[in-house]
């Protein structure tokens, strides 16, 4: 493994207040990154889906009501982001339904992301609870990422590493809940309106108990398949594979062992649909088994340093846990690990590598609620 080298840090954005206030503050502080993100997705949707931006935003408008039905505050927050960034609300909606747009356009080859884990106290050297992931996406998207610290007027404060303009990605909150996620694809993913993937992620960061976290996944019909990995600092975790629809399409696994690993394919024994992800991303099973083997071999002695090494693993490169661009693929179809996160929920600290963990040193980020 090469010696980690410095890279530009993701901008730190701090917001507080009501949903409208927080949205506007985010839009103002991350205006450049949001506008850049819109331009990148304009090209991405054109390449993968053949859709121009007018068609994209018209489609995204279909999700306004499902978002409002799920949580009215989130739509207000999105409207605030748009106002602060000086862009149309439909532009911000389009960013937040990027996954669903790909499914609507049957551009499923674009949906590849993430190797995730959760470790319970029995697996770690110090008895802490850890959760995290490598986030694999288009390399150019790295320039749109921010570290968002939110102090809410209602709900727990939270930290998330996220593309500018989106509501949430992986992160953790003051209630001790941490979140990682994986893209999944089933034959039911057709882009039908419902609660978008990234809006559910935001709902999970609002949860103050594990019961509320599971309810955030179940309470309204979802628009797309996804995997949600959730852990609590008191040493519990669950994993929920989901397909579009209501609670009947939630395949939940409640941890009774000492760890959970997940990548981009369905693993639930009762999953009865077609797993398109195995066709789209045949590297997923190998990342899953590789990380499982690496973590199992050190169970009981795992710590942040060992996780950093595991997340920098290059078995099956370039389609490895630490993913690198494939020189044989067209430029628009390159993927790489654009961020790596390890969250120590017991300590309230997130370790972040802003790029491939084999090349970039992790830095600690504490939740604002840690005294």
PDB file of N, CA and C in Angstrom, residues 264-333:
ATOM      1  N   UNK A 264     -23.375  -4.592  -3.029  1.00  0.00           N
ATOM      2  CA  UNK A 264     -24.421  -4.120  -3.941  1.00  0.00           C
ATOM      3  C   UNK A 264     -25.258  -5.235  -4.552  1.00  0.00           C
ATOM      4  N   UNK A 265     -25.484  -6.296  -3.792  1.00  0.00           N
ATOM      5  CA  UNK A 265     -26.413  -7.337  -4.238  1.00  0.00           C
ATOM      6  C   UNK A 265     -27.249  -7.789  -3.048  1.00  0.00           C
ATOM      7  N   UNK A 266     -28.419  -8.353  -3.352  1.00  0.00           N
ATOM      8  CA  UNK A 266     -29.319  -8.849  -2.312  1.00  0.00           C
ATOM      9  C   UNK A 266     -28.757 -10.138  -1.707  1.00  0.00           C
ATOM     10  N   UNK A 267     -28.861 -10.263  -0.395  1.00  0.00           N
ATOM     11  CA  UNK A 267     -28.390 -11.462   0.301  1.00  0.00           C
ATOM     12  C   UNK A 267     -29.489 -12.152   1.105  1.00  0.00           C
ATOM     13  N   UNK A 268     -30.653 -11.518   1.259  1.00  0.00           N
ATOM     14  CA  UNK A 268     -31.727 -12.082   2.081  1.00  0.00           C
ATOM     15  C   UNK A 268     -32.242 -13.386   1.485  1.00  0.00           C
ATOM     16  N   UNK A 269     -32.428 -14.386   2.322  1.00  0.00           N
ATOM     17  CA  UNK A 269     -32.870 -15.696   1.843  1.00  0.00           C
ATOM     18  C   UNK A 269     -34.285 -15.647   1.285  1.00  0.00           C
ATOM     19  N   UNK A 270     -35.106 -14.721   1.766  1.00  0.00           N
ATOM     20  CA  UNK A 270     -36.489 -14.659   1.286  1.00  0.00           C
ATOM     21  C   UNK A 270     -36.684 -13.677   0.134  1.00  0.00           C
ATOM     22  N   UNK A 271     -35.593 -13.104  -0.382  1.00  0.00           N
ATOM     23  CA  UNK A 271     -35.705 -12.216  -1.542  1.00  0.00           C
ATOM     24  C   UNK A 271     -36.206 -13.027  -2.733  1.00  0.00           C
ATOM     25  N   UNK A 272     -37.312 -12.581  -3.347  1.00  0.00           N
ATOM     26  CA  UNK A 272     -37.968 -13.379  -4.385  1.00  0.00           C
ATOM     27  C   UNK A 272     -38.109 -12.643  -5.714  1.00  0.00           C
ATOM     28  N   UNK A 273     -37.335 -11.569  -5.905  1.00  0.00           N
ATOM     29  CA  UNK A 273     -37.336 -10.847  -7.168  1.00  0.00           C
ATOM     30  C   UNK A 273     -36.057 -11.169  -7.936  1.00  0.00           C
ATOM     31  N   UNK A 274     -35.877 -10.517  -9.068  1.00  0.00           N
ATOM     32  CA  UNK A 274     -34.650 -10.688  -9.843  1.00  0.00           C
ATOM     33  C   UNK A 274     -33.628  -9.653  -9.381  1.00  0.00           C
ATOM     34  N   UNK A 275     -32.438 -10.100  -9.016  1.00  0.00           N
ATOM     35  CA  UNK A 275     -31.371  -9.209  -8.564  1.00  0.00           C
ATOM     36  C   UNK A 275     -30.584  -8.725  -9.777  1.00  0.00           C
ATOM     37  N   UNK A 276     -30.987  -7.569 -10.296  1.00  0.00           N
ATOM     38  CA  UNK A 276     -30.327  -6.994 -11.472  1.00  0.00           C
ATOM     39  C   UNK A 276     -28.892  -6.600 -11.136  1.00  0.00           C
ATOM     40  N   UNK A 277     -28.624  -6.315  -9.866  1.00  0.00           N
ATOM     41  CA  UNK A 277     -27.291  -5.900  -9.459  1.00  0.00           C
ATOM     42  C   UNK A 277     -26.225  -6.937  -9.726  1.00  0.00           C
ATOM     43  N   UNK A 278     -26.580  -8.214  -9.687  1.00  0.00           N
ATOM     44  CA  UNK A 278     -25.589  -9.253  -9.963  1.00  0.00           C
ATOM     45  C   UNK A 278     -25.170  -9.251 -11.425  1.00  0.00           C
ATOM     46  N   UNK A 279     -26.072  -8.811 -12.292  1.00  0.00           N
ATOM     47  CA  UNK A 279     -25.705  -8.632 -13.702  1.00  0.00           C
ATOM     48  C   UNK A 279     -24.939  -7.336 -13.889  1.00  0.00           C
ATOM     49  N   UNK A 280     -25.435  -6.284 -13.228  1.00  0.00           N
ATOM     50  CA  UNK A 280     -24.864  -4.958 -13.403  1.00  0.00           C
ATOM     51  C   UNK A 280     -23.494  -4.822 -12.751  1.00  0.00           C
ATOM     52  N   UNK A 281     -23.305  -5.441 -11.595  1.00  0.00           N
ATOM     53  CA  UNK A 281     -22.060  -5.292 -10.851  1.00  0.00           C
ATOM     54  C   UNK A 281     -21.552  -6.625 -10.344  1.00  0.00           C
ATOM     55  N   UNK A 282     -21.010  -7.477 -11.222  1.00  0.00           N
ATOM     56  CA  UNK A 282     -20.572  -8.809 -10.786  1.00  0.00           C
ATOM     57  C   UNK A 282     -19.392  -8.790  -9.828  1.00  0.00           C
ATOM     58  N   UNK A 283     -18.835  -7.608  -9.553  1.00  0.00           N
ATOM     59  CA  UNK A 283     -17.775  -7.510  -8.544  1.00  0.00           C
ATOM     60  C   UNK A 283     -18.332  -7.527  -7.125  1.00  0.00           C
ATOM     61  N   UNK A 284     -19.627  -7.257  -6.963  1.00  0.00           N
ATOM     62  CA  UNK A 284     -20.209  -7.110  -5.628  1.00  0.00           C
ATOM     63  C   UNK A 284     -20.006  -8.340  -4.741  1.00  0.00           C
ATOM     64  N   UNK A 285     -20.261  -9.574  -5.212  1.00  0.00           N
ATOM     65  CA  UNK A 285     -20.059 -10.728  -4.333  1.00  0.00           C
ATOM     66  C   UNK A 285     -18.616 -10.878  -3.870  1.00  0.00           C
ATOM     67  N   UNK A 286     -17.669 -10.471  -4.705  1.00  0.00           N
ATOM     68  CA  UNK A 286     -16.268 -10.626  -4.333  1.00  0.00           C
ATOM     69  C   UNK A 286     -15.837  -9.579  -3.311  1.00  0.00           C
ATOM     70  N   UNK A 287     -16.385  -8.370  -3.412  1.00  0.00           N
ATOM     71  CA  UNK A 287     -16.119  -7.377  -2.371  1.00  0.00           C
ATOM     72  C   UNK A 287     -16.742  -7.822  -1.050  1.00  0.00           C
ATOM     73  N   UNK A 288     -17.926  -8.408  -1.146  1.00  0.00           N
ATOM     74  CA  UNK A 288     -18.625  -8.887   0.052  1.00  0.00           C
ATOM     75  C   UNK A 288     -17.819  -9.981   0.759  1.00  0.00           C
ATOM     76  N   UNK A 289     -17.414 -10.999   0.024  1.00  0.00           N
ATOM     77  CA  UNK A 289     -16.678 -12.099   0.656  1.00  0.00           C
ATOM     78  C   UNK A 289     -15.294 -11.647   1.106  1.00  0.00           C
ATOM     79  N   UNK A 290     -14.648 -10.780   0.330  1.00  0.00           N
ATOM     80  CA  UNK A 290     -13.305 -10.330   0.703  1.00  0.00           C
ATOM     81  C   UNK A 290     -13.326  -9.549   2.017  1.00  0.00           C
ATOM     82  N   UNK A 291     -14.230  -8.577   2.145  1.00  0.00           N
ATOM     83  CA  UNK A 291     -14.270  -7.805   3.385  1.00  0.00           C
ATOM     84  C   UNK A 291     -14.698  -8.688   4.559  1.00  0.00           C
ATOM     85  N   UNK A 292     -15.632  -9.597   4.321  1.00  0.00           N
ATOM     86  CA  UNK A 292     -16.037 -10.520   5.384  1.00  0.00           C
ATOM     87  C   UNK A 292     -14.847 -11.327   5.881  1.00  0.00           C
ATOM     88  N   UNK A 293     -14.052 -11.865   4.957  1.00  0.00           N
ATOM     89  CA  UNK A 293     -12.879 -12.651   5.355  1.00  0.00           C
ATOM     90  C   UNK A 293     -11.863 -11.795   6.108  1.00  0.00           C
ATOM     91  N   UNK A 294     -11.616 -10.586   5.625  1.00  0.00           N
ATOM     92  CA  UNK A 294     -10.646  -9.707   6.277  1.00  0.00           C
ATOM     93  C   UNK A 294     -11.080  -9.358   7.698  1.00  0.00           C
ATOM     94  N   UNK A 295     -12.362  -9.077   7.887  1.00  0.00           N
ATOM     95  CA  UNK A 295     -12.844  -8.699   9.209  1.00  0.00           C
ATOM     96  C   UNK A 295     -12.956  -9.909  10.135  1.00  0.00           C
ATOM     97  N   UNK A 296     -13.434 -11.031   9.608  1.00  0.00           N
ATOM     98  CA  UNK A 296     -13.567 -12.233  10.431  1.00  0.00           C
ATOM     99  C   UNK A 296     -12.202 -12.690  10.961  1.00  0.00           C
ATOM    100  N   UNK A 297     -11.166 -12.541  10.148  1.00  0.00           N
ATOM    101  CA  UNK A 297      -9.840 -13.015  10.552  1.00  0.00           C
ATOM    102  C   UNK A 297      -9.276 -12.238  11.730  1.00  0.00           C
ATOM    103  N   UNK A 298      -9.829 -11.052  11.987  1.00  0.00           N
ATOM    104  CA  UNK A 298      -9.343 -10.220  13.099  1.00  0.00           C
ATOM    105  C   UNK A 298     -10.439  -9.933  14.115  1.00  0.00           C
ATOM    106  N   UNK A 299     -11.541 -10.679  14.063  1.00  0.00           N
ATOM    107  CA  UNK A 299     -12.670 -10.421  14.961  1.00  0.00           C
ATOM    108  C   UNK A 299     -12.232 -10.484  16.418  1.00  0.00           C
ATOM    109  N   UNK A 300     -12.672  -9.511  17.184  1.00  0.00           N
ATOM    110  CA  UNK A 300     -12.278  -9.388  18.573  1.00  0.00           C
ATOM    111  C   UNK A 300     -11.118  -8.439  18.775  1.00  0.00           C
ATOM    112  N   UNK A 301     -10.407  -8.143  17.691  1.00  0.00           N
ATOM    113  CA  UNK A 301      -9.270  -7.230  17.778  1.00  0.00           C
ATOM    114  C   UNK A 301      -9.339  -6.105  16.779  1.00  0.00           C
ATOM    115  N   UNK A 302     -10.509  -5.892  16.195  1.00  0.00           N
ATOM    116  CA  UNK A 302     -10.648  -4.868  15.162  1.00  0.00           C
ATOM    117  C   UNK A 302     -10.665  -3.473  15.771  1.00  0.00           C
ATOM    118  N   UNK A 303      -9.996  -2.561  15.084  1.00  0.00           N
ATOM    119  CA  UNK A 303      -9.991  -1.158  15.485  1.00  0.00           C
ATOM    120  C   UNK A 303      -9.945  -0.302  14.230  1.00  0.00           C
ATOM    121  N   UNK A 304      -9.884   1.000  14.402  1.00  0.00           N
ATOM    122  CA  UNK A 304      -9.912   1.907  13.255  1.00  0.00           C
ATOM    123  C   UNK A 304      -8.736   1.640  12.325  1.00  0.00           C
ATOM    124  N   UNK A 305      -7.557   1.393  12.859  1.00  0.00           N
ATOM    125  CA  UNK A 305      -6.375   1.159  12.024  1.00  0.00           C
ATOM    126  C   UNK A 305      -6.544  -0.091  11.165  1.00  0.00           C
ATOM    127  N   UNK A 306      -7.044  -1.170  11.735  1.00  0.00           N
ATOM    128  CA  UNK A 306      -7.258  -2.400  10.957  1.00  0.00           C
ATOM    129  C   UNK A 306      -8.335  -2.195   9.895  1.00  0.00           C
ATOM    130  N   UNK A 307      -9.352  -1.426  10.220  1.00  0.00           N
ATOM    131  CA  UNK A 307     -10.390  -1.138   9.233  1.00  0.00           C
ATOM    132  C   UNK A 307      -9.836  -0.303   8.084  1.00  0.00           C
ATOM    133  N   UNK A 308      -8.984   0.637   8.389  1.00  0.00           N
ATOM    134  CA  UNK A 308      -8.370   1.443   7.337  1.00  0.00           C
ATOM    135  C   UNK A 308      -7.595   0.560   6.368  1.00  0.00           C
ATOM    136  N   UNK A 309      -6.896  -0.428   6.895  1.00  0.00           N
ATOM    137  CA  UNK A 309      -6.156  -1.361   6.040  1.00  0.00           C
ATOM    138  C   UNK A 309      -7.108  -2.206   5.206  1.00  0.00           C
ATOM    139  N   UNK A 310      -8.184  -2.706   5.820  1.00  0.00           N
ATOM    140  CA  UNK A 310      -9.147  -3.533   5.087  1.00  0.00           C
ATOM    141  C   UNK A 310      -9.821  -2.749   3.972  1.00  0.00           C
ATOM    142  N   UNK A 311     -10.145  -1.492   4.222  1.00  0.00           N
ATOM    143  CA  UNK A 311     -10.829  -0.678   3.219  1.00  0.00           C
ATOM    144  C   UNK A 311      -9.893  -0.239   2.099  1.00  0.00           C
ATOM    145  N   UNK A 312      -8.592  -0.427   2.283  1.00  0.00           N
ATOM    146  CA  UNK A 312      -7.617  -0.123   1.231  1.00  0.00           C
ATOM    147  C   UNK A 312      -7.217  -1.374   0.452  1.00  0.00           C
ATOM    148  N   UNK A 313      -7.945  -2.461   0.641  1.00  0.00           N
ATOM    149  CA  UNK A 313      -7.597  -3.743   0.018  1.00  0.00           C
ATOM    150  C   UNK A 313      -7.810  -3.708  -1.495  1.00  0.00           C
ATOM    151  N   UNK A 314      -6.902  -4.370  -2.237  1.00  0.00           N
ATOM    152  CA  UNK A 314      -6.933  -4.317  -3.699  1.00  0.00           C
ATOM    153  C   UNK A 314      -7.167  -5.671  -4.360  1.00  0.00           C
ATOM    154  N   UNK A 315      -7.639  -6.662  -3.620  1.00  0.00           N
ATOM    155  CA  UNK A 315      -7.998  -7.915  -4.273  1.00  0.00           C
ATOM    156  C   UNK A 315      -9.015  -7.643  -5.381  1.00  0.00           C
ATOM    157  N   UNK A 316      -8.778  -8.217  -6.563  1.00  0.00           N
ATOM    158  CA  UNK A 316      -9.664  -8.078  -7.727  1.00  0.00           C
ATOM    159  C   UNK A 316      -9.622  -6.674  -8.334  1.00  0.00           C
ATOM    160  N   UNK A 317      -8.522  -5.952  -8.105  1.00  0.00           N
ATOM    161  CA  UNK A 317      -8.379  -4.609  -8.671  1.00  0.00           C
ATOM    162  C   UNK A 317      -8.558  -4.645 -10.191  1.00  0.00           C
ATOM    163  N   UNK A 318      -9.235  -3.654 -10.792  1.00  0.00           N
ATOM    164  CA  UNK A 318      -9.693  -2.387 -10.222  1.00  0.00           C
ATOM    165  C   UNK A 318     -11.050  -2.462  -9.524  1.00  0.00           C
ATOM    166  N   UNK A 319     -11.698  -3.652  -9.592  1.00  0.00           N
ATOM    167  CA  UNK A 319     -13.045  -3.778  -9.018  1.00  0.00           C
ATOM    168  C   UNK A 319     -12.954  -4.246  -7.563  1.00  0.00           C
ATOM    169  N   UNK A 320     -12.098  -3.614  -6.814  1.00  0.00           N
ATOM    170  CA  UNK A 320     -11.759  -4.037  -5.461  1.00  0.00           C
ATOM    171  C   UNK A 320     -12.525  -3.239  -4.419  1.00  0.00           C
ATOM    172  N   UNK A 321     -12.334  -3.607  -3.149  1.00  0.00           N
ATOM    173  CA  UNK A 321     -12.920  -2.825  -2.054  1.00  0.00           C
ATOM    174  C   UNK A 321     -12.486  -1.375  -2.187  1.00  0.00           C
ATOM    175  N   UNK A 322     -11.182  -1.165  -2.361  1.00  0.00           N
ATOM    176  CA  UNK A 322     -10.649   0.162  -2.690  1.00  0.00           C
ATOM    177  C   UNK A 322     -10.634   0.251  -4.208  1.00  0.00           C
ATOM    178  N   UNK A 323     -11.668   0.855  -4.764  1.00  0.00           N
ATOM    179  CA  UNK A 323     -11.883   0.803  -6.209  1.00  0.00           C
ATOM    180  C   UNK A 323     -11.090   1.874  -6.938  1.00  0.00           C
ATOM    181  N   UNK A 324     -10.565   1.476  -8.104  1.00  0.00           N
ATOM    182  CA  UNK A 324      -9.809   2.391  -8.952  1.00  0.00           C
ATOM    183  C   UNK A 324     -10.403   2.384 -10.356  1.00  0.00           C
ATOM    184  N   UNK A 325     -10.228   3.463 -11.106  1.00  0.00           N
ATOM    185  CA  UNK A 325     -10.754   3.501 -12.468  1.00  0.00           C
ATOM    186  C   UNK A 325     -10.232   2.337 -13.306  1.00  0.00           C
ATOM    187  N   UNK A 326     -11.103   1.819 -14.147  1.00  0.00           N
ATOM    188  CA  UNK A 326     -10.749   0.724 -15.050  1.00  0.00           C
ATOM    189  C   UNK A 326     -10.234   1.328 -16.348  1.00  0.00           C
ATOM    190  N   UNK A 327      -8.959   1.160 -16.670  1.00  0.00           N
ATOM    191  CA  UNK A 327      -8.419   1.783 -17.881  1.00  0.00           C
ATOM    192  C   UNK A 327      -9.080   1.291 -19.161  1.00  0.00           C
ATOM    193  N   UNK A 328      -9.766   0.153 -19.100  1.00  0.00           N
ATOM    194  CA  UNK A 328     -10.429  -0.376 -20.292  1.00  0.00           C
ATOM    195  C   UNK A 328     -11.807   0.231 -20.511  1.00  0.00           C
ATOM    196  N   UNK A 329     -12.336   0.956 -19.531  1.00  0.00           N
ATOM    197  CA  UNK A 329     -13.682   1.523 -19.629  1.00  0.00           C
ATOM    198  C   UNK A 329     -13.637   2.931 -20.203  1.00  0.00           C
ATOM    199  N   UNK A 330     -14.706   3.363 -20.897  1.00  0.00           N
ATOM    200  CA  UNK A 330     -14.773   4.751 -21.376  1.00  0.00           C
ATOM    201  C   UNK A 330     -14.680   5.727 -20.210  1.00  0.00           C
ATOM    202  N   UNK A 331     -14.234   6.933 -20.485  1.00  0.00           N
ATOM    203  CA  UNK A 331     -14.028   7.930 -19.427  1.00  0.00           C
ATOM    204  C   UNK A 331     -15.300   8.181 -18.628  1.00  0.00           C
ATOM    205  N   UNK A 332     -16.451   8.222 -19.311  1.00  0.00           N
ATOM    206  CA  UNK A 332     -17.712   8.516 -18.626  1.00  0.00           C
ATOM    207  C   UNK A 332     -18.207   7.348 -17.780  1.00  0.00           C
ATOM    208  N   UNK A 333     -17.565   6.190 -17.907  1.00  0.00           N
ATOM    209  CA  UNK A 333     -17.994   5.014 -17.165  1.00  0.00           C
ATOM    210  C   UNK A 333     -16.929   4.536 -16.184  1.00  0.00           C
TER     211      UNK A 333
END
